[in-house]
Amino acid sequence: MTADTSARYREFKMPDVGEGLTEAEILKWYVQPGDTVVDGQVVCEVETAKAAVELPIPYDGVVHALRFDEGTTVDVGASIITVDVAPGTPSEAPAAAASATEPEAEAEAAEPKGRQPVLVGYGVSEASTKRRPRRGAAAVPEQGAATAAIQAEMNGVPAPAALSRPLAKPPVRKLAKDLGVDLATITPTGPDGIITREDVHAATAPAPSPQAAPVAEPVPAPVATAPAVAGRETRIPVKGVRKATAAAMVGSAFTAPHVTEFVTVDVTRTMRLVEELKSDKDMAGVRVNPLLLVAKALLVAIKRHPDVNATWDEAAQEIVLKHYVNLGIAAATPRGLLVPNIKDAHDKTLPQLAESLGELVSTAREGKTTPAAMQGGTVTITNVGVFGVDTGTPILNPGESAILAVGAIKLQPWVHKGKVKPRQVTTLALSFDHRLVDGELGSKVLADIAAILEQPKRLITWG
């Protein structure tokens, strides 16, 4: 009797670890063929455009095969590991994941929904994931809309057409909105069914006159790339966080009209307060530094000028005022620039804010920041002073209204009480979206932050 190999061998597919992401890079395998695994055990770490995430296996068994090497970028829905869930039973080895059979899909469909792979910190969401179209994928049988979506996700095939979403990058979606083009009506020409900017522009172009004869355009000759001289150049693939950061910065710089204002301020009293707080028993166990008081000053300024805490909704042509502050902190990490945020920072006391700030920075440096921690930010602080520079012109985090850059704190000659004295001075720079924030509002916010850092007792009188 032939054993049922489709029931014995389970293919664990790359899940969507973010919001509609289509691929992830395998950073590290924690298991090898022959290792025993249990339900919920982390088997690998993957990196998306948003974060590094550990993936747990959803069943018990013995690792039969790893489908991809470390460093490989894998499409969402592709099988990455095969597990023998009935070791010791004589049977033939399973076929490669690329030629998964229909019985295998049926076996996975028979698994209870409670066994659906769950990512750490996410939980099961039946409608949050999107799948890249898979070539040669089996069709999903007729069933209810919700059941069909779940079945499609578990089988690694696209959801039914009624629930699927056209694949396009955020800048392309923005372009389509600006031009009034419905992405669902466009035939994609990009790789793997992705709609490109050229597809959107083509959809808005008028139909050619039937009498007009096509005019052949000269095909430009390919630009020759000079071969790199050994030892003089290094080419680094753009992927993961670096790729996402580049796209976000370009999108922000060419979407939101940036204005940056500067102010130089005497922060000698703030630095004294920092030293006093370090010995305060209420601040025991948390890190106290100038960034903590800068963050508190920004929160107080937003409380005094709430209109600065907003976002621009291009589709609805509305300004959305946020009655909460999710404070982003730009963090330089080995994986690139990350901007996780402290949720509801406006409600936190100074010790609570210090604790959240410390956890956020340490988690980012360890590479453990989750995608959820980088979503929903409203304003951001970037501390370029740690690199010894005076300040900069920061670019807005997409979807946010303002970003504050803090420069290096240096001992400089300063006129204090009519005399030139050495004082601790820094320069602040506030960039804001001029669609949301006019010059008066932006100036008042920056002036308030400077005033608080010059006289930190205003944290009490204004807060």
PDB file of N, CA and C in Angstrom, residues 19-23 50 130-133 164-177 181-201 243 247:
ATOM      1  N   GLU A  19       2.189  44.347   6.048  1.00  0.00           N
ATOM      2  CA  GLU A  19       0.892  44.733   5.491  1.00  0.00           C
ATOM      3  C   GLU A  19       1.005  44.736   3.975  1.00  0.00           C
ATOM      4  N   GLY A  20       0.680  43.592   3.377  1.00  0.00           N
ATOM      5  CA  GLY A  20       0.707  43.514   1.924  1.00  0.00           C
ATOM      6  C   GLY A  20       2.087  43.382   1.332  1.00  0.00           C
ATOM      7  N   LEU A  21       3.107  43.031   2.139  1.00  0.00           N
ATOM      8  CA  LEU A  21       4.445  42.834   1.595  1.00  0.00           C
ATOM      9  C   LEU A  21       4.459  41.597   0.712  1.00  0.00           C
ATOM     10  N   THR A  22       5.295  41.599  -0.298  1.00  0.00           N
ATOM     11  CA  THR A  22       5.287  40.513  -1.277  1.00  0.00           C
ATOM     12  C   THR A  22       6.507  39.611  -1.211  1.00  0.00           C
ATOM     13  N   GLU A  23       7.508  39.972  -0.396  1.00  0.00           N
ATOM     14  CA  GLU A  23       8.707  39.151  -0.326  1.00  0.00           C
ATOM     15  C   GLU A  23       9.434  39.397   0.978  1.00  0.00           C
ATOM     16  N   LYS A  50      10.348  46.222   6.323  1.00  0.00           N
ATOM     17  CA  LYS A  50       9.992  46.944   7.538  1.00  0.00           C
ATOM     18  C   LYS A  50      10.742  46.484   8.772  1.00  0.00           C
ATOM     19  N   LYS A 130      -2.027  39.993   1.903  1.00  0.00           N
ATOM     20  CA  LYS A 130      -2.205  40.006   0.456  1.00  0.00           C
ATOM     21  C   LYS A 130      -1.147  39.107  -0.142  1.00  0.00           C
ATOM     22  N   ARG A 131      -1.465  38.460  -1.244  1.00  0.00           N
ATOM     23  CA  ARG A 131      -0.537  37.515  -1.837  1.00  0.00           C
ATOM     24  C   ARG A 131      -0.148  37.933  -3.243  1.00  0.00           C
ATOM     25  N   ARG A 132       1.102  37.784  -3.573  1.00  0.00           N
ATOM     26  CA  ARG A 132       1.555  37.984  -4.954  1.00  0.00           C
ATOM     27  C   ARG A 132       1.013  36.853  -5.804  1.00  0.00           C
ATOM     28  N   PRO A 133       0.527  37.141  -6.998  1.00  0.00           N
ATOM     29  CA  PRO A 133      -0.005  36.064  -7.843  1.00  0.00           C
ATOM     30  C   PRO A 133       1.049  35.007  -8.090  1.00  0.00           C
ATOM     31  N   SER A 164      -9.145  40.300  -3.945  1.00  0.00           N
ATOM     32  CA  SER A 164      -7.757  40.616  -4.220  1.00  0.00           C
ATOM     33  C   SER A 164      -7.588  42.112  -4.452  1.00  0.00           C
ATOM     34  N   ARG A 165      -6.351  42.573  -4.276  1.00  0.00           N
ATOM     35  CA  ARG A 165      -6.039  43.978  -4.442  1.00  0.00           C
ATOM     36  C   ARG A 165      -4.945  44.113  -5.479  1.00  0.00           C
ATOM     37  N   PRO A 166      -5.081  45.026  -6.438  1.00  0.00           N
ATOM     38  CA  PRO A 166      -4.041  45.185  -7.450  1.00  0.00           C
ATOM     39  C   PRO A 166      -2.698  45.458  -6.791  1.00  0.00           C
ATOM     40  N   LEU A 167      -1.644  44.843  -7.305  1.00  0.00           N
ATOM     41  CA  LEU A 167      -0.308  45.013  -6.742  1.00  0.00           C
ATOM     42  C   LEU A 167       0.353  46.245  -7.332  1.00  0.00           C
ATOM     43  N   ALA A 168       0.759  47.157  -6.450  1.00  0.00           N
ATOM     44  CA  ALA A 168       1.444  48.369  -6.884  1.00  0.00           C
ATOM     45  C   ALA A 168       2.163  48.955  -5.681  1.00  0.00           C
ATOM     46  N   LYS A 169       3.290  49.601  -5.938  1.00  0.00           N
ATOM     47  CA  LYS A 169       4.044  50.225  -4.867  1.00  0.00           C
ATOM     48  C   LYS A 169       3.350  51.521  -4.449  1.00  0.00           C
ATOM     49  N   PRO A 170       3.589  51.972  -3.184  1.00  0.00           N
ATOM     50  CA  PRO A 170       2.907  53.175  -2.688  1.00  0.00           C
ATOM     51  C   PRO A 170       3.013  54.391  -3.585  1.00  0.00           C
ATOM     52  N   PRO A 171       4.192  54.714  -4.171  1.00  0.00           N
ATOM     53  CA  PRO A 171       4.232  55.884  -5.058  1.00  0.00           C
ATOM     54  C   PRO A 171       3.335  55.736  -6.281  1.00  0.00           C
ATOM     55  N   VAL A 172       3.205  54.493  -6.770  1.00  0.00           N
ATOM     56  CA  VAL A 172       2.344  54.254  -7.933  1.00  0.00           C
ATOM     57  C   VAL A 172       0.882  54.411  -7.535  1.00  0.00           C
ATOM     58  N   ARG A 173       0.522  53.915  -6.335  1.00  0.00           N
ATOM     59  CA  ARG A 173      -0.860  54.105  -5.861  1.00  0.00           C
ATOM     60  C   ARG A 173      -1.183  55.590  -5.699  1.00  0.00           C
ATOM     61  N   LYS A 174      -0.207  56.330  -5.197  1.00  0.00           N
ATOM     62  CA  LYS A 174      -0.408  57.772  -5.037  1.00  0.00           C
ATOM     63  C   LYS A 174      -0.608  58.430  -6.389  1.00  0.00           C
ATOM     64  N   LEU A 175       0.191  58.059  -7.372  1.00  0.00           N
ATOM     65  CA  LEU A 175       0.050  58.616  -8.722  1.00  0.00           C
ATOM     66  C   LEU A 175      -1.326  58.301  -9.298  1.00  0.00           C
ATOM     67  N   ALA A 176      -1.781  57.063  -9.095  1.00  0.00           N
ATOM     68  CA  ALA A 176      -3.092  56.674  -9.617  1.00  0.00           C
ATOM     69  C   ALA A 176      -4.208  57.495  -8.969  1.00  0.00           C
ATOM     70  N   LYS A 177      -4.080  57.739  -7.656  1.00  0.00           N
ATOM     71  CA  LYS A 177      -5.085  58.560  -6.972  1.00  0.00           C
ATOM     72  C   LYS A 177      -5.092  59.979  -7.527  1.00  0.00           C
ATOM     73  N   VAL A 181      -7.195  57.364 -11.513  1.00  0.00           N
ATOM     74  CA  VAL A 181      -7.193  56.085 -12.230  1.00  0.00           C
ATOM     75  C   VAL A 181      -7.486  54.951 -11.248  1.00  0.00           C
ATOM     76  N   ASP A 182      -8.394  54.072 -11.592  1.00  0.00           N
ATOM     77  CA  ASP A 182      -8.702  52.896 -10.790  1.00  0.00           C
ATOM     78  C   ASP A 182      -7.693  51.806 -11.133  1.00  0.00           C
ATOM     79  N   LEU A 183      -6.898  51.406 -10.153  1.00  0.00           N
ATOM     80  CA  LEU A 183      -5.862  50.399 -10.406  1.00  0.00           C
ATOM     81  C   LEU A 183      -6.456  49.076 -10.877  1.00  0.00           C
ATOM     82  N   ALA A 184      -7.677  48.792 -10.477  1.00  0.00           N
ATOM     83  CA  ALA A 184      -8.292  47.520 -10.856  1.00  0.00           C
ATOM     84  C   ALA A 184      -8.561  47.428 -12.351  1.00  0.00           C
ATOM     85  N   THR A 185      -8.554  48.578 -13.036  1.00  0.00           N
ATOM     86  CA  THR A 185      -8.842  48.582 -14.479  1.00  0.00           C
ATOM     87  C   THR A 185      -7.567  48.512 -15.321  1.00  0.00           C
ATOM     88  N   ILE A 186      -6.411  48.466 -14.661  1.00  0.00           N
ATOM     89  CA  ILE A 186      -5.136  48.508 -15.391  1.00  0.00           C
ATOM     90  C   ILE A 186      -4.572  47.108 -15.562  1.00  0.00           C
ATOM     91  N   THR A 187      -4.078  46.833 -16.730  1.00  0.00           N
ATOM     92  CA  THR A 187      -3.371  45.564 -16.989  1.00  0.00           C
ATOM     93  C   THR A 187      -1.904  45.756 -16.640  1.00  0.00           C
ATOM     94  N   PRO A 188      -1.397  45.070 -15.616  1.00  0.00           N
ATOM     95  CA  PRO A 188      -0.019  45.296 -15.186  1.00  0.00           C
ATOM     96  C   PRO A 188       0.991  44.737 -16.182  1.00  0.00           C
ATOM     97  N   THR A 189       2.117  45.427 -16.296  1.00  0.00           N
ATOM     98  CA  THR A 189       3.204  44.958 -17.165  1.00  0.00           C
ATOM     99  C   THR A 189       4.479  44.692 -16.388  1.00  0.00           C
ATOM    100  N   GLY A 190       4.473  45.020 -15.084  1.00  0.00           N
ATOM    101  CA  GLY A 190       5.657  44.808 -14.272  1.00  0.00           C
ATOM    102  C   GLY A 190       5.850  43.348 -13.919  1.00  0.00           C
ATOM    103  N   PRO A 191       6.993  43.021 -13.349  1.00  0.00           N
ATOM    104  CA  PRO A 191       7.259  41.626 -12.960  1.00  0.00           C
ATOM    105  C   PRO A 191       6.285  41.145 -11.904  1.00  0.00           C
ATOM    106  N   ASP A 192       5.835  39.896 -12.069  1.00  0.00           N
ATOM    107  CA  ASP A 192       4.919  39.261 -11.120  1.00  0.00           C
ATOM    108  C   ASP A 192       3.612  40.027 -10.968  1.00  0.00           C
ATOM    109  N   GLY A 193       3.169  40.686 -12.020  1.00  0.00           N
ATOM    110  CA  GLY A 193       1.855  41.318 -11.999  1.00  0.00           C
ATOM    111  C   GLY A 193       1.791  42.635 -11.264  1.00  0.00           C
ATOM    112  N   ILE A 194       2.923  43.324 -11.091  1.00  0.00           N
ATOM    113  CA  ILE A 194       2.943  44.609 -10.390  1.00  0.00           C
ATOM    114  C   ILE A 194       2.668  45.736 -11.387  1.00  0.00           C
ATOM    115  N   ILE A 195       1.782  46.664 -10.998  1.00  0.00           N
ATOM    116  CA  ILE A 195       1.455  47.813 -11.831  1.00  0.00           C
ATOM    117  C   ILE A 195       2.561  48.852 -11.697  1.00  0.00           C
ATOM    118  N   THR A 196       3.048  49.367 -12.814  1.00  0.00           N
ATOM    119  CA  THR A 196       4.130  50.351 -12.823  1.00  0.00           C
ATOM    120  C   THR A 196       3.588  51.747 -13.098  1.00  0.00           C
ATOM    121  N   ARG A 197       4.460  52.749 -12.926  1.00  0.00           N
ATOM    122  CA  ARG A 197       4.071  54.135 -13.229  1.00  0.00           C
ATOM    123  C   ARG A 197       3.704  54.282 -14.698  1.00  0.00           C
ATOM    124  N   GLU A 198       4.438  53.564 -15.557  1.00  0.00           N
ATOM    125  CA  GLU A 198       4.132  53.636 -16.984  1.00  0.00           C
ATOM    126  C   GLU A 198       2.738  53.088 -17.282  1.00  0.00           C
ATOM    127  N   ASP A 199       2.322  52.045 -16.530  1.00  0.00           N
ATOM    128  CA  ASP A 199       0.974  51.504 -16.724  1.00  0.00           C
ATOM    129  C   ASP A 199      -0.082  52.548 -16.374  1.00  0.00           C
ATOM    130  N   VAL A 200       0.158  53.294 -15.289  1.00  0.00           N
ATOM    131  CA  VAL A 200      -0.809  54.325 -14.874  1.00  0.00           C
ATOM    132  C   VAL A 200      -0.880  55.432 -15.906  1.00  0.00           C
ATOM    133  N   HIS A 201       0.288  55.893 -16.366  1.00  0.00           N
ATOM    134  CA  HIS A 201       0.282  56.957 -17.381  1.00  0.00           C
ATOM    135  C   HIS A 201      -0.362  56.483 -18.681  1.00  0.00           C
ATOM    136  N   LYS A 243      16.158  49.609   1.125  1.00  0.00           N
ATOM    137  CA  LYS A 243      15.292  49.812  -0.041  1.00  0.00           C
ATOM    138  C   LYS A 243      14.010  50.526   0.365  1.00  0.00           C
ATOM    139  N   ALA A 247      12.768  54.411  -0.762  1.00  0.00           N
ATOM    140  CA  ALA A 247      11.467  54.679  -1.389  1.00  0.00           C
ATOM    141  C   ALA A 247      10.650  55.665  -0.558  1.00  0.00           C
TER     142      ALA A 247
END
